[in-house]
PDB file of C-alpha atoms in Angstrom:
ATOM      1  CA  LYS A 506      84.523  89.888 106.456  1.00 75.00           C
ATOM      2  CA  GLN A 507      86.836  88.831 103.607  1.00 78.00           C
ATOM      3  CA  GLU A 508      90.576  89.994 104.044  1.00 87.00           C
ATOM      4  CA  VAL A 509      93.309  89.522 101.560  1.00 93.00           C
ATOM      5  CA  THR A 510      97.218  89.512 102.561  1.00 95.00           C
ATOM      6  CA  GLN A 511     100.197  89.091 100.491  1.00 96.00           C
ATOM      7  CA  ILE A 512     103.720  87.908 101.242  1.00 93.00           C
ATOM      8  CA  PRO A 513     106.472  89.194 101.020  1.00 93.00           C
ATOM      9  CA  ALA A 514     105.586  93.028 100.793  1.00 95.00           C
ATOM     10  CA  ALA A 515     108.853  93.443  98.649  1.00 96.00           C
ATOM     11  CA  LEU A 516     110.911  91.044  97.027  1.00 96.00           C
ATOM     12  CA  SER A 517     114.361  91.616  95.166  1.00 97.00           C
ATOM     13  CA  VAL A 518     115.839  88.704  93.083  1.00 97.00           C
ATOM     14  CA  PRO A 519     118.428  88.395  90.283  1.00 97.00           C
ATOM     15  CA  GLU A 520     117.173  87.944  86.633  1.00 97.00           C
ATOM     16  CA  GLY A 521     116.652  84.439  85.940  1.00 97.00           C
ATOM     17  CA  GLU A 522     115.298  83.213  89.400  1.00 97.00           C
ATOM     18  CA  ASN A 523     112.431  81.592  89.675  1.00 97.00           C
ATOM     19  CA  LEU A 524     110.032  83.273  92.261  1.00 95.00           C
ATOM     20  CA  VAL A 525     107.066  82.877  94.326  1.00 96.00           C
ATOM     21  CA  LEU A 526     104.269  85.366  95.381  1.00 97.00           C
ATOM     22  CA  ASN A 527     101.941  84.493  98.032  1.00 97.00           C
ATOM     23  CA  CYS A 528      98.208  85.792  98.570  1.00 97.00           C
ATOM     24  CA  SER A 529      95.950  84.624 101.407  1.00 96.00           C
ATOM     25  CA  PHE A 530      92.403  85.054 101.973  1.00 92.00           C
ATOM     26  CA  THR A 531      90.161  84.573 105.184  1.00 89.00           C
ATOM     27  CA  ASP A 532      86.974  83.532 103.476  1.00 84.00           C
ATOM     28  CA  SER A 533      87.217  80.398 101.407  1.00 81.00           C
ATOM     29  CA  ALA A 534      83.838  80.784  99.887  1.00 82.00           C
ATOM     30  CA  ILE A 535      85.254  82.661  97.043  1.00 82.00           C
ATOM     31  CA  TYR A 536      84.345  82.444  93.232  1.00 78.00           C
ATOM     32  CA  ASN A 537      87.428  83.079  91.769  1.00 85.00           C
ATOM     33  CA  LEU A 538      90.964  84.745  92.314  1.00 90.00           C
ATOM     34  CA  GLN A 539      92.469  87.288  90.028  1.00 92.00           C
ATOM     35  CA  TRP A 540      96.023  88.132  89.610  1.00 96.00           C
ATOM     36  CA  PHE A 541      97.119  91.755  88.238  1.00 96.00           C
ATOM     37  CA  ARG A 542     100.379  93.707  87.780  1.00 97.00           C
ATOM     38  CA  GLN A 543     100.582  97.060  88.036  1.00 96.00           C
ATOM     39  CA  ASP A 544     103.490  99.383  86.592  1.00 94.00           C
ATOM     40  CA  PRO A 545     104.196 102.624  88.688  1.00 89.00           C
ATOM     41  CA  GLY A 546     101.606 105.154  87.908  1.00 84.00           C
ATOM     42  CA  LYS A 547      99.635 102.813  85.375  1.00 88.00           C
ATOM     43  CA  GLY A 548      96.492 101.001  85.604  1.00 90.00           C
ATOM     44  CA  LEU A 549      96.111  97.241  86.750  1.00 93.00           C
ATOM     45  CA  THR A 550      97.076  94.696  84.192  1.00 93.00           C
ATOM     46  CA  SER A 551      94.989  91.156  84.698  1.00 91.00           C
ATOM     47  CA  LEU A 552      97.572  88.299  84.395  1.00 95.00           C
ATOM     48  CA  LEU A 553      95.307  85.077  85.530  1.00 95.00           C
ATOM     49  CA  LEU A 554      92.122  84.247  86.649  1.00 90.00           C
ATOM     50  CA  ILE A 555      91.324  81.285  88.554  1.00 91.00           C
ATOM     51  CA  GLN A 556      87.651  80.078  89.090  1.00 87.00           C
ATOM     52  CA  SER A 557      86.913  78.327  92.187  1.00 86.00           C
ATOM     53  CA  SER A 558      86.180  75.026  90.593  1.00 88.00           C
ATOM     54  CA  GLN A 559      90.134  75.189  89.270  1.00 90.00           C
ATOM     55  CA  ARG A 560      93.227  74.395  91.047  1.00 93.00           C
ATOM     56  CA  GLU A 561      95.629  76.449  88.641  1.00 95.00           C
ATOM     57  CA  GLN A 562      96.227  78.639  85.507  1.00 95.00           C
ATOM     58  CA  THR A 563      99.246  79.090  83.285  1.00 96.00           C
ATOM     59  CA  SER A 564      99.869  81.959  80.782  1.00 95.00           C
ATOM     60  CA  GLY A 565     103.617  81.770  79.446  1.00 97.00           C
ATOM     61  CA  ARG A 566     105.970  82.114  82.470  1.00 97.00           C
ATOM     62  CA  LEU A 567     103.362  82.388  84.970  1.00 98.00           C
ATOM     63  CA  ASN A 568     101.503  79.956  86.913  1.00 98.00           C
ATOM     64  CA  ALA A 569      98.787  80.671  89.428  1.00 97.00           C
ATOM     65  CA  SER A 570      97.370  77.897  92.011  1.00 96.00           C
ATOM     66  CA  LEU A 571      94.305  78.130  94.244  1.00 95.00           C
ATOM     67  CA  ASP A 572      93.624  76.218  97.279  1.00 94.00           C
ATOM     68  CA  LYS A 573      90.484  77.285  98.752  1.00 90.00           C
ATOM     69  CA  SER A 574      90.620  75.049 101.762  1.00 90.00           C
ATOM     70  CA  SER A 575      93.830  76.432 102.981  1.00 92.00           C
ATOM     71  CA  GLY A 576      92.560  79.865 101.944  1.00 92.00           C
ATOM     72  CA  ARG A 577      95.566  80.519  99.455  1.00 95.00           C
ATOM     73  CA  SER A 578      97.098  81.190  96.051  1.00 96.00           C
ATOM     74  CA  THR A 579     100.414  81.306  95.129  1.00 97.00           C
ATOM     75  CA  LEU A 580     101.773  82.897  91.666  1.00 97.00           C
ATOM     76  CA  TYR A 581     104.811  81.432  90.298  1.00 98.00           C
ATOM     77  CA  ILE A 582     106.917  83.583  87.895  1.00 98.00           C
ATOM     78  CA  ALA A 583     109.726  81.116  86.106  1.00 98.00           C
ATOM     79  CA  ALA A 584     112.971  82.597  84.738  1.00 97.00           C
ATOM     80  CA  SER A 585     112.310  86.383  86.033  1.00 97.00           C
ATOM     81  CA  GLN A 586     113.348  89.293  83.840  1.00 97.00           C
ATOM     82  CA  PRO A 587     113.738  92.878  84.512  1.00 97.00           C
ATOM     83  CA  GLY A 588     110.436  93.417  82.635  1.00 97.00           C
ATOM     84  CA  ASP A 589     108.655  91.516  85.275  1.00 97.00           C
ATOM     85  CA  SER A 590     109.621  94.336  87.801  1.00 98.00           C
ATOM     86  CA  ALA A 591     106.084  95.699  88.956  1.00 97.00           C
ATOM     87  CA  THR A 592     103.694  95.496  92.198  1.00 97.00           C
ATOM     88  CA  TYR A 593     101.463  92.133  91.870  1.00 98.00           C
ATOM     89  CA  LEU A 594      98.168  92.033  93.536  1.00 97.00           C
ATOM     90  CA  CYS A 595      95.922  89.545  94.088  1.00 96.00           C
ATOM     91  CA  ALA A 596      91.770  89.898  94.179  1.00 92.00           C
ATOM     92  CA  ALA A 597      89.388  87.771  95.667  1.00 89.00           C
ATOM     93  CA  LEU A 598      85.922  87.793  93.913  1.00 82.00           C
ATOM     94  CA  LYS A 599      82.689  86.575  95.039  1.00 73.00           C
ATOM     95  CA  THR A 600      79.681  85.973  93.214  1.00 63.00           C
ATOM     96  CA  SER A 601      76.593  88.232  93.115  1.00 50.00           C
ATOM     97  CA  TYR A 602      77.216  91.746  93.693  1.00 54.00           C
ATOM     98  CA  ASP A 603      79.670  91.560  96.241  1.00 61.00           C
ATOM     99  CA  LYS A 604      82.581  93.423  96.939  1.00 68.00           C
ATOM    100  CA  VAL A 605      86.257  92.741  95.488  1.00 78.00           C
ATOM    101  CA  ILE A 606      88.890  92.545  97.862  1.00 87.00           C
ATOM    102  CA  PHE A 607      92.200  93.229  96.606  1.00 92.00           C
ATOM    103  CA  GLY A 608      95.363  92.542  98.573  1.00 95.00           C
ATOM    104  CA  PRO A 609      97.798  94.880  99.605  1.00 95.00           C
ATOM    105  CA  GLY A 610     100.503  93.768  96.630  1.00 96.00           C
ATOM    106  CA  THR A 611     104.030  92.408  96.506  1.00 97.00           C
ATOM    107  CA  SER A 612     106.539  94.987  94.957  1.00 97.00           C
ATOM    108  CA  LEU A 613     109.002  92.935  92.853  1.00 97.00           C
ATOM    109  CA  SER A 614     112.232  93.975  91.367  1.00 97.00           C
ATOM    110  CA  VAL A 615     114.280  91.881  89.203  1.00 97.00           C
ATOM    111  CA  ILE A 616     117.615  93.166  89.051  1.00 97.00           C
ATOM    112  CA  PRO A 617     119.731  92.456  85.631  1.00 95.00           C
TER     113      PRO A 617
ATOM    114  CA  ASP B 831      97.893 100.181  75.091  1.00 52.00           C
ATOM    115  CA  THR B 832      95.041  99.610  77.327  1.00 64.00           C
ATOM    116  CA  GLU B 833      91.610  99.039  75.995  1.00 91.00           C
ATOM    117  CA  VAL B 834      90.077 101.089  78.498  1.00 95.00           C
ATOM    118  CA  THR B 835      90.520 104.781  78.005  1.00 96.00           C
ATOM    119  CA  GLN B 836      90.363 107.251  80.932  1.00 97.00           C
ATOM    120  CA  THR B 837      90.616 111.019  80.388  1.00 97.00           C
ATOM    121  CA  PRO B 838      92.234 113.348  81.636  1.00 97.00           C
ATOM    122  CA  LYS B 839      95.419 111.418  82.762  1.00 96.00           C
ATOM    123  CA  HIS B 840      95.997 114.234  85.026  1.00 96.00           C
ATOM    124  CA  LEU B 841      93.658 116.867  86.786  1.00 96.00           C
ATOM    125  CA  VAL B 842      94.195 119.441  89.316  1.00 95.00           C
ATOM    126  CA  MET B 843      91.315 121.260  90.753  1.00 93.00           C
ATOM    127  CA  GLY B 844      90.378 123.498  93.812  1.00 90.00           C
ATOM    128  CA  MET B 845      88.025 122.431  96.473  1.00 89.00           C
ATOM    129  CA  THR B 846      84.941 124.551  94.641  1.00 88.00           C
ATOM    130  CA  ASN B 847      85.683 122.915  91.172  1.00 89.00           C
ATOM    131  CA  LYS B 848      83.337 120.785  89.434  1.00 94.00           C
ATOM    132  CA  LYS B 849      84.833 118.384  86.978  1.00 95.00           C
ATOM    133  CA  SER B 850      84.277 114.874  85.250  1.00 97.00           C
ATOM    134  CA  LEU B 851      86.270 111.908  84.846  1.00 98.00           C
ATOM    135  CA  LYS B 852      85.775 110.096  81.635  1.00 98.00           C
ATOM    136  CA  CYS B 853      86.206 106.084  81.030  1.00 98.00           C
ATOM    137  CA  GLU B 854      85.305 104.663  77.516  1.00 97.00           C
ATOM    138  CA  GLN B 855      85.524 100.957  76.368  1.00 96.00           C
ATOM    139  CA  HIS B 856      84.537  99.185  73.199  1.00 91.00           C
ATOM    140  CA  MET B 857      84.854  95.765  74.325  1.00 92.00           C
ATOM    141  CA  GLY B 858      81.129  95.170  74.324  1.00 91.00           C
ATOM    142  CA  HIS B 859      81.345  94.993  78.017  1.00 91.00           C
ATOM    143  CA  ARG B 860      78.347  95.099  80.209  1.00 90.00           C
ATOM    144  CA  ALA B 861      79.836  95.713  83.695  1.00 90.00           C
ATOM    145  CA  MET B 862      82.021  98.946  84.520  1.00 92.00           C
ATOM    146  CA  TYR B 863      83.786 100.067  87.554  1.00 93.00           C
ATOM    147  CA  TRP B 864      85.080 102.803  89.475  1.00 95.00           C
ATOM    148  CA  TYR B 865      87.948 102.198  91.986  1.00 94.00           C
ATOM    149  CA  LYS B 866      90.194 104.705  94.015  1.00 96.00           C
ATOM    150  CA  GLN B 867      93.540 104.063  94.651  1.00 95.00           C
ATOM    151  CA  LYS B 868      95.929 105.769  97.353  1.00 95.00           C
ATOM    152  CA  ALA B 869      99.640 105.708  97.070  1.00 91.00           C
ATOM    153  CA  LYS B 870     101.098 102.342  97.764  1.00 88.00           C
ATOM    154  CA  LYS B 871      97.554 100.975  98.706  1.00 91.00           C
ATOM    155  CA  PRO B 872      95.314  98.373  96.616  1.00 92.00           C
ATOM    156  CA  PRO B 873      92.531  99.882  94.574  1.00 92.00           C
ATOM    157  CA  GLU B 874      89.511 100.619  96.527  1.00 91.00           C
ATOM    158  CA  LEU B 875      85.839  99.845  94.733  1.00 90.00           C
ATOM    159  CA  MET B 876      83.505 102.862  94.662  1.00 93.00           C
ATOM    160  CA  PHE B 877      80.736 101.902  92.102  1.00 92.00           C
ATOM    161  CA  VAL B 878      79.720  99.280  89.919  1.00 89.00           C
ATOM    162  CA  TYR B 879      77.609  99.760  87.024  1.00 91.00           C
ATOM    163  CA  SER B 880      75.640  96.644  85.171  1.00 88.00           C
ATOM    164  CA  TYR B 881      74.003  97.101  82.117  1.00 88.00           C
ATOM    165  CA  GLU B 882      74.357 100.675  82.556  1.00 90.00           C
ATOM    166  CA  LYS B 883      72.522 100.481  86.031  1.00 90.00           C
ATOM    167  CA  LEU B 884      74.239 101.312  89.254  1.00 89.00           C
ATOM    168  CA  SER B 885      74.497  98.065  91.155  1.00 83.00           C
ATOM    169  CA  ILE B 886      77.132  98.634  93.816  1.00 78.00           C
ATOM    170  CA  ASN B 887      77.701 102.090  95.896  1.00 82.00           C
ATOM    171  CA  GLU B 888      80.354 101.178  98.521  1.00 80.00           C
ATOM    172  CA  SER B 889      79.090 104.244 100.661  1.00 83.00           C
ATOM    173  CA  VAL B 890      80.910 106.542  98.530  1.00 92.00           C
ATOM    174  CA  PRO B 891      80.187 110.181  99.782  1.00 93.00           C
ATOM    175  CA  SER B 892      77.980 112.188  97.701  1.00 93.00           C
ATOM    176  CA  ARG B 893      80.418 114.657  96.272  1.00 95.00           C
ATOM    177  CA  PHE B 894      81.467 111.741  93.937  1.00 96.00           C
ATOM    178  CA  SER B 895      78.588 111.291  91.299  1.00 96.00           C
ATOM    179  CA  PRO B 896      78.691 108.359  88.754  1.00 96.00           C
ATOM    180  CA  GLU B 897      77.012 108.177  85.572  1.00 96.00           C
ATOM    181  CA  CYS B 898      76.547 105.844  82.772  1.00 95.00           C
ATOM    182  CA  PRO B 899      75.137 107.446  79.746  1.00 94.00           C
ATOM    183  CA  ASN B 900      75.565 104.246  77.369  1.00 92.00           C
ATOM    184  CA  SER B 901      77.530 100.929  77.531  1.00 89.00           C
ATOM    185  CA  SER B 902      80.550 102.278  76.429  1.00 95.00           C
ATOM    186  CA  LEU B 903      81.102 105.305  78.669  1.00 97.00           C
ATOM    187  CA  LEU B 904      81.239 105.725  82.471  1.00 97.00           C
ATOM    188  CA  ASN B 905      81.668 109.377  84.067  1.00 98.00           C
ATOM    189  CA  LEU B 906      82.669 110.364  87.328  1.00 98.00           C
ATOM    190  CA  HIS B 907      81.375 113.805  88.474  1.00 97.00           C
ATOM    191  CA  LEU B 908      83.347 115.708  90.974  1.00 96.00           C
ATOM    192  CA  HIS B 909      81.992 118.372  93.332  1.00 94.00           C
ATOM    193  CA  ALA B 910      83.494 119.995  96.374  1.00 93.00           C
ATOM    194  CA  LEU B 911      85.961 117.539  96.724  1.00 93.00           C
ATOM    195  CA  GLN B 912      88.316 117.396  99.743  1.00 94.00           C
ATOM    196  CA  PRO B 913      92.327 117.234  99.638  1.00 94.00           C
ATOM    197  CA  GLU B 914      91.751 113.697 101.076  1.00 95.00           C
ATOM    198  CA  ASP B 915      90.313 112.819  97.871  1.00 96.00           C
ATOM    199  CA  SER B 916      93.657 113.108  95.939  1.00 97.00           C
ATOM    200  CA  ALA B 917      94.259 109.517  94.389  1.00 96.00           C
ATOM    201  CA  LEU B 918      94.430 107.853  91.319  1.00 96.00           C
ATOM    202  CA  TYR B 919      90.973 107.051  90.123  1.00 97.00           C
ATOM    203  CA  LEU B 920      90.763 103.777  87.562  1.00 96.00           C
ATOM    204  CA  CYS B 921      88.158 102.583  85.641  1.00 96.00           C
ATOM    205  CA  ALA B 922      87.718  98.985  84.720  1.00 93.00           C
ATOM    206  CA  SER B 923      85.080  96.874  82.517  1.00 92.00           C
ATOM    207  CA  SER B 924      84.407  93.191  81.964  1.00 89.00           C
ATOM    208  CA  GLN B 925      81.795  91.044  80.190  1.00 87.00           C
ATOM    209  CA  GLY B 926      78.669  90.033  81.495  1.00 70.00           C
ATOM    210  CA  THR B 927      76.556  91.326  84.419  1.00 62.00           C
ATOM    211  CA  ASP B 928      79.031  91.096  87.284  1.00 59.00           C
ATOM    212  CA  PHE B 929      82.667  90.305  87.859  1.00 56.00           C
ATOM    213  CA  SER B 930      82.622  86.853  89.231  1.00 58.00           C
ATOM    214  CA  ASN B 931      83.980  84.780  86.227  1.00 70.00           C
ATOM    215  CA  GLN B 932      85.366  87.354  83.887  1.00 77.00           C
ATOM    216  CA  PRO B 933      88.635  89.260  84.344  1.00 82.00           C
ATOM    217  CA  GLN B 934      88.523  92.993  84.729  1.00 86.00           C
ATOM    218  CA  HIS B 935      90.307  95.162  82.231  1.00 90.00           C
ATOM    219  CA  PHE B 936      91.770  98.445  83.924  1.00 92.00           C
ATOM    220  CA  GLY B 937      92.343 101.854  82.356  1.00 95.00           C
ATOM    221  CA  ASP B 938      95.441 103.827  83.109  1.00 93.00           C
ATOM    222  CA  GLY B 939      93.860 106.067  85.671  1.00 96.00           C
ATOM    223  CA  THR B 940      93.316 109.681  86.004  1.00 97.00           C
ATOM    224  CA  ARG B 941      95.545 111.078  88.894  1.00 96.00           C
ATOM    225  CA  LEU B 942      93.620 113.812  90.677  1.00 96.00           C
ATOM    226  CA  SER B 943      95.095 116.261  93.050  1.00 95.00           C
ATOM    227  CA  ILE B 944      93.009 118.549  95.213  1.00 94.00           C
ATOM    228  CA  LEU B 945      94.596 121.800  96.412  1.00 91.00           C
TER     229      LEU B 945
END
């Protein structure tokens, strides 16, 4: 059974810092992994999707990497801003009609 | 603004009421999903529709009844809910017939409270 964990559960950093969020999954037979952000009381916003054949994806100040062999993905946020404050969730996806598994999320607070 | 629209944004209902949640997308996506999210927890998949046919039902109680009248609309009919069903209900959509290689786009959800 696939399990997804995220470390740390919460993170508070001063504005301008670079930071790394971690996501681990137990079943390496994933097809891809997606990173989302969720603002309080809102839905999820897709940030990056890494296919199993890829090692990383970049969008602006965000960079996500995937290492299937070790069962890990990281989300790197460069030069953090207060607007980055949100909960970040990773989700492991499988081929065929199977269940998508979300991690519990990392609550990020960027202090001005 | 999200491209997936959910209505209503908030819903309060008694345990004997019947109500429906609605979700609409006009991105031409052929897969649509219902999730349930409790406070400070990740979303849990409930149903997946692919080409307007139910493809996944995650053993959801029958008091939740999904319906996909066409490729742009997804409903969730509610009847005889329990207080523990209070949660944020999220709708999502993606291109293709499964969600493996296409990012999911989420609505802002319906906040449901059961009295």
